[in-house]
Structure formats: C-alpha cells, structure tokens
Amino acid sequence: MDENAGIVREHYDANVLAEWERIVGRPEFLLTCRMLERYIKPGDRALDIGGGPGRYSLWLAERGCDVTLFDLSSENVRFAAEKAAELGLPLKTVSGDAREADTLLSGPFDHVLLMGPLYHLLEEADRVKAVDAALRLLKPGGLLFAAFIHMGGGLVFLLREMPEHLLEPGEERFLTPFLAGDNYGGAAFTLAFFVNQNKILPFMARFPLEKLHLFGQESILAPNEHTVMKQPPEVVAAWLDLAEKMWEKEDYLSWSEHIMYVGRKTQ
C-alpha cells in the first residue's frame, strides 16, 4: 500500500461512525438508491467497492441481493460485518485496495458499485487501475455505478457548511484550479480528488462501457438540503421527486456534490 492510500485508510479507520451516519436520510443516499433500484433486482450479485461501513451494501442485502463489500478501511469492513450480523443479513466483506480488487475477489458480478475510490486516487493512472479492476470483476452486460466528487460540489459544500473558510489562505489550493476549469487532488477532508464535471465523460469513454446515465446524486437539493429535509414528509417527497426528474439535466449537475456515471459493460 502506498503512502497516500495509508493516509486515506487511517482517516476512515478513525471515522467509521461518522461515515455510517453521514448519508442516512440525506438526498445523496435517497436519490442514489432510486437509481440503484431501477436496475438491481433480488438475487443479483453486487460488489460494493469502497462502500465504507456498508450503507449501500446493507440496503442491497435487505432487498435480497448477494452482496460483497470491499473497502480499504479494515475498521469499516469490521463495522459492516457486525452490523450485518446484528440485522440478520448475509454480507461478504473483504478489506483491500480498489486498484487490486480483481486479485482479491472472484467474479463475475451482475453489478459493481465504485463509490469512493475515485474520490481519493489522486493520479489518473490509479483511477484507471481502479476502474479496470472493477470491470474485470463485472460480467459482460453488467452495470458499473461510478461516483465522483466534482469541483462544483466542493464549492456547494463550502457555501452551505463553512462559508467563512473562503477567507482561509489554504482555500486557494482549491479555488485556483476551480476557476481555471481544472481538477484538484490533494488535502481536503483527507486526501481527495475533485474532478471538473466536463471531464467525467471523456475519462469514462476510454473503458468498454455504454453510458446509460450521468446524474447528480443530490440533484438540485444539495445547496439547501438542510432546509428541505426538515420539511413535512409530503414536502420532502415532492422535492425528491422533482430532484429525480432533474438529476440528469446538464445545466443542474453543478448543483450536486457527487456525480454518478452508470454504464453497461460492452465486452
């Protein structure tokens, strides 16, 4: 394991509960599950690479899928296994590096989730390795769900959660490439990679995949999610429905913090 991966692993080993609670009841999770349930059916074999403490893995297991969780953090994997046992759900768990997933697991899988590794691999060659490893485990015709944090999402988070940090000198390391239309890789909540949204499709085009979707996982809700999610259930439901209708509109992708590519393996 290289030094950068060690830094990321230490971060997640120390923040298992925070990561477990981070997405529960939030648009990112609720809307992403709507996309997953369009395609993933009971009995399907699903691999969750970089699935952290297992929110998506356990959600899929609850729906009758044969799920394997693979994560860099041994503490995340331990927590997920304990939570699965507590809930009486079958879940296979393995700890390892996404770039080497195909050497530690046996496919083929009907679906592979790659929601995490592409946030943290700073070098493009390493991101390519992670996608290649995922695809080697995916059956022909199977679906890859690959998530990115994009530059606009970083700005949305800054505006919503910590606007005063705009005055911090360290923010220039992010703002300079943001204004130039470039990517950013380096120090953030841990070592993290933020991609310019216009560079996602060119990156994914190098792989044997047919694009099905490119959508904002929070859609239009990220900038004001705290306000929206405090509303009565019928109001929240209406906003989630509207967000789903708008999540692929290119003009609004920048409102989201995370963007997901969904593609079908062609060979």
PDB file of C-alpha atoms in Angstrom:
ATOM      1  CA  MET A   1       0.000   0.000   0.000  1.00  0.00           C
ATOM      2  CA  ASP A   2       1.405   3.420  -0.931  1.00  0.00           C
ATOM      3  CA  GLU A   3       1.638   6.379   1.431  1.00  0.00           C
ATOM      4  CA  ASN A   4      -1.451   8.163   0.080  1.00  0.00           C
ATOM      5  CA  ALA A   5      -3.616   5.079   0.473  1.00  0.00           C
ATOM      6  CA  GLY A   6      -2.340   4.719   4.024  1.00  0.00           C
ATOM      7  CA  ILE A   7      -3.415   8.279   4.834  1.00  0.00           C
ATOM      8  CA  VAL A   8      -6.894   7.680   3.432  1.00  0.00           C
ATOM      9  CA  ARG A   9      -7.230   4.370   5.258  1.00  0.00           C
ATOM     10  CA  GLU A  10      -6.241   5.967   8.575  1.00  0.00           C
ATOM     11  CA  HIS A  11      -8.887   8.674   8.066  1.00  0.00           C
ATOM     12  CA  TYR A  12     -11.672   6.164   7.519  1.00  0.00           C
ATOM     13  CA  ASP A  13     -10.462   3.796  10.243  1.00  0.00           C
ATOM     14  CA  ALA A  14     -10.827   6.723  12.674  1.00  0.00           C
ATOM     15  CA  ASN A  15     -14.227   7.927  11.405  1.00  0.00           C
ATOM     16  CA  VAL A  16     -16.357   4.817  10.944  1.00  0.00           C
ATOM     17  CA  LEU A  17     -19.404   6.051  12.882  1.00  0.00           C
ATOM     18  CA  ALA A  18     -19.289   9.495  11.267  1.00  0.00           C
ATOM     19  CA  GLU A  19     -19.237   7.878   7.816  1.00  0.00           C
ATOM     20  CA  TRP A  20     -22.045   5.492   8.781  1.00  0.00           C
ATOM     21  CA  GLU A  21     -24.223   8.446   9.801  1.00  0.00           C
ATOM     22  CA  ARG A  22     -23.091  10.822   7.040  1.00  0.00           C
ATOM     23  CA  ILE A  23     -25.577   9.905   4.332  1.00  0.00           C
ATOM     24  CA  VAL A  24     -28.522   8.450   6.236  1.00  0.00           C
ATOM     25  CA  GLY A  25     -31.724  10.294   5.378  1.00  0.00           C
ATOM     26  CA  ARG A  26     -29.901  12.649   3.004  1.00  0.00           C
ATOM     27  CA  PRO A  27     -30.596  13.283  -0.689  1.00  0.00           C
ATOM     28  CA  GLU A  28     -27.315  11.651  -1.744  1.00  0.00           C
ATOM     29  CA  PHE A  29     -28.387   8.296  -0.317  1.00  0.00           C
ATOM     30  CA  LEU A  30     -32.110   8.512  -1.031  1.00  0.00           C
ATOM     31  CA  LEU A  31     -31.700   9.524  -4.671  1.00  0.00           C
ATOM     32  CA  THR A  32     -28.838   7.140  -5.379  1.00  0.00           C
ATOM     33  CA  CYS A  33     -30.969   4.285  -4.058  1.00  0.00           C
ATOM     34  CA  ARG A  34     -33.683   5.292  -6.514  1.00  0.00           C
ATOM     35  CA  MET A  35     -31.192   4.838  -9.353  1.00  0.00           C
ATOM     36  CA  LEU A  36     -29.892   1.545  -7.989  1.00  0.00           C
ATOM     37  CA  GLU A  37     -33.356   0.060  -7.650  1.00  0.00           C
ATOM     38  CA  ARG A  38     -34.072   0.784 -11.324  1.00  0.00           C
ATOM     39  CA  TYR A  39     -31.532  -1.877 -12.239  1.00  0.00           C
ATOM     40  CA  ILE A  40     -30.556  -4.081  -9.277  1.00  0.00           C
ATOM     41  CA  LYS A  41     -33.037  -6.852  -8.501  1.00  0.00           C
ATOM     42  CA  PRO A  42     -33.340  -9.502  -5.752  1.00  0.00           C
ATOM     43  CA  GLY A  43     -30.930 -12.344  -6.395  1.00  0.00           C
ATOM     44  CA  ASP A  44     -28.439 -10.190  -8.309  1.00  0.00           C
ATOM     45  CA  ARG A  45     -24.784 -10.446  -7.328  1.00  0.00           C
ATOM     46  CA  ALA A  46     -23.469  -6.992  -6.393  1.00  0.00           C
ATOM     47  CA  LEU A  47     -19.973  -5.810  -5.459  1.00  0.00           C
ATOM     48  CA  ASP A  48     -19.637  -2.585  -3.455  1.00  0.00           C
ATOM     49  CA  ILE A  49     -16.025  -1.374  -3.895  1.00  0.00           C
ATOM     50  CA  GLY A  50     -15.194   1.405  -1.455  1.00  0.00           C
ATOM     51  CA  GLY A  51     -18.546   1.005   0.262  1.00  0.00           C
ATOM     52  CA  GLY A  52     -17.277   2.218   3.626  1.00  0.00           C
ATOM     53  CA  PRO A  53     -19.242   0.941   6.639  1.00  0.00           C
ATOM     54  CA  GLY A  54     -21.862  -0.567   4.372  1.00  0.00           C
ATOM     55  CA  ARG A  55     -24.890   1.674   3.960  1.00  0.00           C
ATOM     56  CA  TYR A  56     -25.436   0.686   0.315  1.00  0.00           C
ATOM     57  CA  SER A  57     -24.290  -2.909   0.821  1.00  0.00           C
ATOM     58  CA  LEU A  58     -26.785  -3.473   3.615  1.00  0.00           C
ATOM     59  CA  TRP A  59     -29.544  -1.705   1.690  1.00  0.00           C
ATOM     60  CA  LEU A  60     -28.951  -4.112  -1.204  1.00  0.00           C
ATOM     61  CA  ALA A  61     -28.741  -7.115   1.115  1.00  0.00           C
ATOM     62  CA  GLU A  62     -32.100  -6.155   2.618  1.00  0.00           C
ATOM     63  CA  ARG A  63     -33.514  -6.381  -0.897  1.00  0.00           C
ATOM     64  CA  GLY A  64     -32.328  -9.927  -1.411  1.00  0.00           C
ATOM     65  CA  CYS A  65     -29.095  -9.323  -3.297  1.00  0.00           C
ATOM     66  CA  ASP A  66     -25.920 -11.391  -2.914  1.00  0.00           C
ATOM     67  CA  VAL A  67     -23.591  -8.593  -1.764  1.00  0.00           C
ATOM     68  CA  THR A  68     -19.842  -8.328  -1.249  1.00  0.00           C
ATOM     69  CA  LEU A  69     -18.430  -5.216   0.425  1.00  0.00           C
ATOM     70  CA  PHE A  70     -14.812  -4.384  -0.397  1.00  0.00           C
ATOM     71  CA  ASP A  71     -13.198  -1.432   1.355  1.00  0.00           C
ATOM     72  CA  LEU A  72      -9.752  -0.003   2.074  1.00  0.00           C
ATOM     73  CA  SER A  73     -10.565   0.509   5.762  1.00  0.00           C
ATOM     74  CA  SER A  74     -10.433  -2.642   7.873  1.00  0.00           C
ATOM     75  CA  GLU A  75     -12.475  -0.815  10.528  1.00  0.00           C
ATOM     76  CA  ASN A  76     -15.230  -0.052   8.014  1.00  0.00           C
ATOM     77  CA  VAL A  77     -15.279  -3.704   6.978  1.00  0.00           C
ATOM     78  CA  ARG A  78     -15.401  -4.881  10.587  1.00  0.00           C
ATOM     79  CA  PHE A  79     -18.264  -2.488  11.385  1.00  0.00           C
ATOM     80  CA  ALA A  80     -20.253  -3.559   8.313  1.00  0.00           C
ATOM     81  CA  ALA A  81     -19.852  -7.238   9.152  1.00  0.00           C
ATOM     82  CA  GLU A  82     -21.048  -6.626  12.718  1.00  0.00           C
ATOM     83  CA  LYS A  83     -23.980  -4.539  11.526  1.00  0.00           C
ATOM     84  CA  ALA A  84     -24.988  -7.229   9.017  1.00  0.00           C
ATOM     85  CA  ALA A  85     -24.900  -9.877  11.752  1.00  0.00           C
ATOM     86  CA  GLU A  86     -26.958  -7.615  14.026  1.00  0.00           C
ATOM     87  CA  LEU A  87     -29.574  -7.192  11.304  1.00  0.00           C
ATOM     88  CA  GLY A  88     -29.510 -10.860  10.296  1.00  0.00           C
ATOM     89  CA  LEU A  89     -28.349 -10.056   6.763  1.00  0.00           C
ATOM     90  CA  PRO A  90     -25.879 -12.060   4.683  1.00  0.00           C
ATOM     91  CA  LEU A  91     -22.875  -9.939   3.683  1.00  0.00           C
ATOM     92  CA  LYS A  92     -19.421 -10.914   2.500  1.00  0.00           C
ATOM     93  CA  THR A  93     -16.681  -8.459   3.499  1.00  0.00           C
ATOM     94  CA  VAL A  94     -13.096  -8.050   2.283  1.00  0.00           C
ATOM     95  CA  SER A  95     -10.544  -5.321   3.029  1.00  0.00           C
ATOM     96  CA  GLY A  96      -8.179  -4.160   0.315  1.00  0.00           C
ATOM     97  CA  ASP A  97      -7.131  -1.573  -2.265  1.00  0.00           C
ATOM     98  CA  ALA A  98      -9.585  -0.877  -5.105  1.00  0.00           C
ATOM     99  CA  ARG A  99      -6.723  -0.984  -7.611  1.00  0.00           C
ATOM    100  CA  GLU A 100      -6.187  -4.633  -6.694  1.00  0.00           C
ATOM    101  CA  ALA A 101      -9.795  -5.741  -6.153  1.00  0.00           C
ATOM    102  CA  ASP A 102      -9.688  -8.238  -9.007  1.00  0.00           C
ATOM    103  CA  THR A 103      -6.751 -10.060  -7.396  1.00  0.00           C
ATOM    104  CA  LEU A 104      -8.605 -10.482  -4.088  1.00  0.00           C
ATOM    105  CA  LEU A 105     -12.115 -11.293  -5.296  1.00  0.00           C
ATOM    106  CA  SER A 106     -13.718 -13.689  -7.760  1.00  0.00           C
ATOM    107  CA  GLY A 107     -16.335 -12.546 -10.248  1.00  0.00           C
ATOM    108  CA  PRO A 108     -18.331 -12.200 -12.230  1.00  0.00           C
ATOM    109  CA  PHE A 109     -20.759  -9.811 -10.581  1.00  0.00           C
ATOM    110  CA  ASP A 110     -24.002  -8.532 -12.107  1.00  0.00           C
ATOM    111  CA  HIS A 111     -23.290  -5.023 -10.796  1.00  0.00           C
ATOM    112  CA  VAL A 112     -20.274  -3.212  -9.404  1.00  0.00           C
ATOM    113  CA  LEU A 113     -20.529  -0.046  -7.310  1.00  0.00           C
ATOM    114  CA  LEU A 114     -17.388   2.102  -7.379  1.00  0.00           C
ATOM    115  CA  MET A 115     -18.479   4.838  -4.995  1.00  0.00           C
ATOM    116  CA  GLY A 116     -15.499   6.034  -3.005  1.00  0.00           C
ATOM    117  CA  PRO A 117     -12.194   5.057  -4.644  1.00  0.00           C
ATOM    118  CA  LEU A 118     -12.480   7.696  -7.377  1.00  0.00           C
ATOM    119  CA  TYR A 119     -12.770  10.326  -4.618  1.00  0.00           C
ATOM    120  CA  HIS A 120      -9.304   9.554  -3.286  1.00  0.00           C
ATOM    121  CA  LEU A 121      -6.964   8.304  -6.018  1.00  0.00           C
ATOM    122  CA  LEU A 122      -5.024  11.439  -6.920  1.00  0.00           C
ATOM    123  CA  GLU A 123      -3.276  10.133 -10.048  1.00  0.00           C
ATOM    124  CA  GLU A 124      -5.238   9.410 -13.210  1.00  0.00           C
ATOM    125  CA  ALA A 125      -3.287   6.189 -13.764  1.00  0.00           C
ATOM    126  CA  ASP A 126      -4.524   4.933 -10.394  1.00  0.00           C
ATOM    127  CA  ARG A 127      -8.118   5.866 -11.173  1.00  0.00           C
ATOM    128  CA  VAL A 128      -7.787   3.915 -14.423  1.00  0.00           C
ATOM    129  CA  LYS A 129      -6.475   0.913 -12.461  1.00  0.00           C
ATOM    130  CA  ALA A 130      -9.467   1.050 -10.113  1.00  0.00           C
ATOM    131  CA  VAL A 131     -11.993   1.132 -12.965  1.00  0.00           C
ATOM    132  CA  ASP A 132     -10.139  -1.612 -14.851  1.00  0.00           C
ATOM    133  CA  ALA A 133     -10.123  -3.810 -11.740  1.00  0.00           C
ATOM    134  CA  ALA A 134     -13.859  -3.241 -11.255  1.00  0.00           C
ATOM    135  CA  LEU A 135     -14.597  -4.092 -14.877  1.00  0.00           C
ATOM    136  CA  ARG A 136     -12.609  -7.316 -14.725  1.00  0.00           C
ATOM    137  CA  LEU A 137     -14.985  -8.404 -11.952  1.00  0.00           C
ATOM    138  CA  LEU A 138     -18.119  -7.311 -13.840  1.00  0.00           C
ATOM    139  CA  LYS A 139     -19.864  -9.674 -16.228  1.00  0.00           C
ATOM    140  CA  PRO A 140     -20.410  -8.621 -19.871  1.00  0.00           C
ATOM    141  CA  GLY A 141     -23.657  -6.681 -19.926  1.00  0.00           C
ATOM    142  CA  GLY A 142     -23.335  -5.898 -16.233  1.00  0.00           C
ATOM    143  CA  LEU A 143     -23.607  -2.388 -14.806  1.00  0.00           C
ATOM    144  CA  LEU A 144     -20.929  -0.166 -13.287  1.00  0.00           C
ATOM    145  CA  PHE A 145     -22.025   2.637 -10.939  1.00  0.00           C
ATOM    146  CA  ALA A 146     -19.034   5.001 -10.609  1.00  0.00           C
ATOM    147  CA  ALA A 147     -19.246   8.096  -8.403  1.00  0.00           C
ATOM    148  CA  PHE A 148     -17.139  11.251  -8.427  1.00  0.00           C
ATOM    149  CA  ILE A 149     -16.846  14.330  -6.239  1.00  0.00           C
ATOM    150  CA  HIS A 150     -16.710  17.232  -8.668  1.00  0.00           C
ATOM    151  CA  MET A 151     -15.313  20.727  -8.356  1.00  0.00           C
ATOM    152  CA  GLY A 152     -18.723  22.389  -8.240  1.00  0.00           C
ATOM    153  CA  GLY A 153     -19.709  20.058  -5.430  1.00  0.00           C
ATOM    154  CA  GLY A 154     -16.755  21.243  -3.424  1.00  0.00           C
ATOM    155  CA  LEU A 155     -17.972  24.807  -3.790  1.00  0.00           C
ATOM    156  CA  VAL A 156     -21.547  23.837  -2.853  1.00  0.00           C
ATOM    157  CA  PHE A 157     -20.244  22.252   0.353  1.00  0.00           C
ATOM    158  CA  LEU A 158     -18.144  25.323   1.155  1.00  0.00           C
ATOM    159  CA  LEU A 159     -21.122  27.634   0.669  1.00  0.00           C
ATOM    160  CA  ARG A 160     -23.520  25.503   2.698  1.00  0.00           C
ATOM    161  CA  GLU A 161     -21.366  24.241   5.556  1.00  0.00           C
ATOM    162  CA  MET A 162     -18.443  26.617   6.098  1.00  0.00           C
ATOM    163  CA  PRO A 163     -18.685  29.867   4.078  1.00  0.00           C
ATOM    164  CA  GLU A 164     -16.203  31.592   6.387  1.00  0.00           C
ATOM    165  CA  HIS A 165     -13.462  29.278   5.071  1.00  0.00           C
ATOM    166  CA  LEU A 166     -13.394  31.254   1.835  1.00  0.00           C
ATOM    167  CA  LEU A 167     -11.099  33.663   3.702  1.00  0.00           C
ATOM    168  CA  GLU A 168      -8.646  30.922   4.658  1.00  0.00           C
ATOM    169  CA  PRO A 169      -5.399  31.145   2.625  1.00  0.00           C
ATOM    170  CA  GLY A 170      -5.449  27.372   2.146  1.00  0.00           C
ATOM    171  CA  GLU A 171      -8.622  27.572   0.061  1.00  0.00           C
ATOM    172  CA  GLU A 172      -6.573  28.968  -2.831  1.00  0.00           C
ATOM    173  CA  ARG A 173      -5.278  25.466  -3.500  1.00  0.00           C
ATOM    174  CA  PHE A 174      -8.854  24.532  -4.473  1.00  0.00           C
ATOM    175  CA  LEU A 175     -10.135  27.837  -5.866  1.00  0.00           C
ATOM    176  CA  THR A 176      -7.289  28.326  -8.349  1.00  0.00           C
ATOM    177  CA  PRO A 177      -7.949  25.094 -10.303  1.00  0.00           C
ATOM    178  CA  PHE A 178     -11.701  25.574  -9.853  1.00  0.00           C
ATOM    179  CA  LEU A 179     -11.590  28.945 -11.607  1.00  0.00           C
ATOM    180  CA  ALA A 180      -9.295  27.521 -14.297  1.00  0.00           C
ATOM    181  CA  GLY A 181     -11.678  24.635 -15.064  1.00  0.00           C
ATOM    182  CA  ASP A 182      -9.177  22.038 -13.851  1.00  0.00           C
ATOM    183  CA  ASN A 183      -9.304  19.113 -11.430  1.00  0.00           C
ATOM    184  CA  TYR A 184      -7.963  19.211  -7.875  1.00  0.00           C
ATOM    185  CA  GLY A 185      -6.211  16.455  -5.982  1.00  0.00           C
ATOM    186  CA  GLY A 186      -4.718  16.936  -2.536  1.00  0.00           C
ATOM    187  CA  ALA A 187      -5.568  17.868   1.032  1.00  0.00           C
ATOM    188  CA  ALA A 188      -9.281  18.204   1.855  1.00  0.00           C
ATOM    189  CA  PHE A 189     -11.286  16.245   4.462  1.00  0.00           C
ATOM    190  CA  THR A 190      -8.496  13.738   3.808  1.00  0.00           C
ATOM    191  CA  LEU A 191      -6.539  13.295   0.584  1.00  0.00           C
ATOM    192  CA  ALA A 192      -9.225  13.727  -2.051  1.00  0.00           C
ATOM    193  CA  PHE A 193      -9.754  14.125  -5.783  1.00  0.00           C
ATOM    194  CA  PHE A 194     -12.293  16.587  -7.209  1.00  0.00           C
ATOM    195  CA  VAL A 195     -12.986  16.390 -10.942  1.00  0.00           C
ATOM    196  CA  ASN A 196     -14.249  19.076 -13.309  1.00  0.00           C
ATOM    197  CA  GLN A 197     -17.665  17.727 -14.327  1.00  0.00           C
ATOM    198  CA  ASN A 198     -16.879  18.170 -18.031  1.00  0.00           C
ATOM    199  CA  LYS A 199     -14.004  15.702 -17.717  1.00  0.00           C
ATOM    200  CA  ILE A 200     -16.034  12.778 -16.374  1.00  0.00           C
ATOM    201  CA  LEU A 201     -17.396  11.504 -19.684  1.00  0.00           C
ATOM    202  CA  PRO A 202     -14.044  11.772 -21.517  1.00  0.00           C
ATOM    203  CA  PHE A 203     -12.439   9.787 -18.695  1.00  0.00           C
ATOM    204  CA  MET A 204     -15.097   7.068 -18.748  1.00  0.00           C
ATOM    205  CA  ALA A 205     -15.071   6.892 -22.570  1.00  0.00           C
ATOM    206  CA  ARG A 206     -11.753   5.007 -22.509  1.00  0.00           C
ATOM    207  CA  PHE A 207     -13.419   1.945 -20.966  1.00  0.00           C
ATOM    208  CA  PRO A 208     -15.624  -0.701 -22.650  1.00  0.00           C
ATOM    209  CA  LEU A 209     -18.839   0.838 -21.367  1.00  0.00           C
ATOM    210  CA  GLU A 210     -22.090   2.076 -22.858  1.00  0.00           C
ATOM    211  CA  LYS A 211     -23.216   5.196 -20.995  1.00  0.00           C
ATOM    212  CA  LEU A 212     -26.689   4.910 -19.508  1.00  0.00           C
ATOM    213  CA  HIS A 213     -26.731   7.866 -17.109  1.00  0.00           C
ATOM    214  CA  LEU A 214     -24.679  10.753 -15.788  1.00  0.00           C
ATOM    215  CA  PHE A 215     -26.626  12.223 -12.889  1.00  0.00           C
ATOM    216  CA  GLY A 216     -26.251  14.364  -9.796  1.00  0.00           C
ATOM    217  CA  GLN A 217     -26.621  12.179  -6.733  1.00  0.00           C
ATOM    218  CA  GLU A 218     -28.111  15.061  -4.747  1.00  0.00           C
ATOM    219  CA  SER A 219     -29.526  16.666  -7.892  1.00  0.00           C
ATOM    220  CA  ILE A 220     -30.801  20.197  -7.158  1.00  0.00           C
ATOM    221  CA  LEU A 221     -31.118  19.615  -3.400  1.00  0.00           C
ATOM    222  CA  ALA A 222     -27.510  19.893  -2.198  1.00  0.00           C
ATOM    223  CA  PRO A 223     -27.345  23.702  -1.764  1.00  0.00           C
ATOM    224  CA  ASN A 224     -30.367  23.757   0.579  1.00  0.00           C
ATOM    225  CA  GLU A 225     -30.674  20.161   1.716  1.00  0.00           C
ATOM    226  CA  HIS A 226     -30.797  21.014   5.424  1.00  0.00           C
ATOM    227  CA  THR A 227     -33.839  23.227   4.864  1.00  0.00           C
ATOM    228  CA  VAL A 228     -35.589  20.798   2.538  1.00  0.00           C
ATOM    229  CA  MET A 229     -35.080  17.696   4.682  1.00  0.00           C
ATOM    230  CA  LYS A 230     -36.616  19.420   7.749  1.00  0.00           C
ATOM    231  CA  GLN A 231     -39.938  19.873   5.949  1.00  0.00           C
ATOM    232  CA  PRO A 232     -43.014  17.642   6.461  1.00  0.00           C
ATOM    233  CA  PRO A 233     -42.732  14.232   4.749  1.00  0.00           C
ATOM    234  CA  GLU A 234     -45.016  15.176   1.867  1.00  0.00           C
ATOM    235  CA  VAL A 235     -42.874  18.241   1.090  1.00  0.00           C
ATOM    236  CA  VAL A 236     -39.656  16.209   1.245  1.00  0.00           C
ATOM    237  CA  ALA A 237     -41.175  13.578  -1.053  1.00  0.00           C
ATOM    238  CA  ALA A 238     -42.225  16.232  -3.580  1.00  0.00           C
ATOM    239  CA  TRP A 239     -38.731  17.731  -3.659  1.00  0.00           C
ATOM    240  CA  LEU A 240     -37.133  14.291  -4.037  1.00  0.00           C
ATOM    241  CA  ASP A 241     -39.475  13.558  -6.944  1.00  0.00           C
ATOM    242  CA  LEU A 242     -38.582  16.848  -8.620  1.00  0.00           C
ATOM    243  CA  ALA A 243     -34.877  16.213  -7.989  1.00  0.00           C
ATOM    244  CA  GLU A 244     -35.145  12.829  -9.705  1.00  0.00           C
ATOM    245  CA  LYS A 245     -36.743  14.446 -12.745  1.00  0.00           C
ATOM    246  CA  MET A 246     -33.870  16.946 -12.948  1.00  0.00           C
ATOM    247  CA  TRP A 247     -30.874  14.844 -11.918  1.00  0.00           C
ATOM    248  CA  GLU A 248     -29.581  14.300 -15.472  1.00  0.00           C
ATOM    249  CA  LYS A 249     -30.112  17.838 -16.741  1.00  0.00           C
ATOM    250  CA  GLU A 250     -26.639  19.091 -17.616  1.00  0.00           C
ATOM    251  CA  ASP A 251     -27.399  22.669 -16.560  1.00  0.00           C
ATOM    252  CA  TYR A 252     -28.015  21.495 -12.982  1.00  0.00           C
ATOM    253  CA  LEU A 253     -25.252  18.922 -12.487  1.00  0.00           C
ATOM    254  CA  SER A 254     -23.147  21.580 -10.763  1.00  0.00           C
ATOM    255  CA  TRP A 255     -25.780  21.903  -8.012  1.00  0.00           C
ATOM    256  CA  SER A 256     -24.850  18.433  -6.777  1.00  0.00           C
ATOM    257  CA  GLU A 257     -21.885  17.403  -4.646  1.00  0.00           C
ATOM    258  CA  HIS A 258     -21.487  13.989  -6.251  1.00  0.00           C
ATOM    259  CA  ILE A 259     -21.982  12.888  -9.842  1.00  0.00           C
ATOM    260  CA  MET A 260     -22.508   9.269 -10.811  1.00  0.00           C
ATOM    261  CA  TYR A 261     -21.794   7.588 -14.123  1.00  0.00           C
ATOM    262  CA  VAL A 262     -23.839   4.461 -14.867  1.00  0.00           C
ATOM    263  CA  GLY A 263     -22.548   2.319 -17.699  1.00  0.00           C
ATOM    264  CA  ARG A 264     -23.133  -1.138 -19.180  1.00  0.00           C
ATOM    265  CA  LYS A 265     -20.066  -3.291 -19.854  1.00  0.00           C
ATOM    266  CA  THR A 266     -19.947  -3.988 -23.569  1.00  0.00           C
ATOM    267  CA  GLN A 267     -17.398  -6.817 -23.706  1.00  0.00           C
TER     268      GLN A 267
END
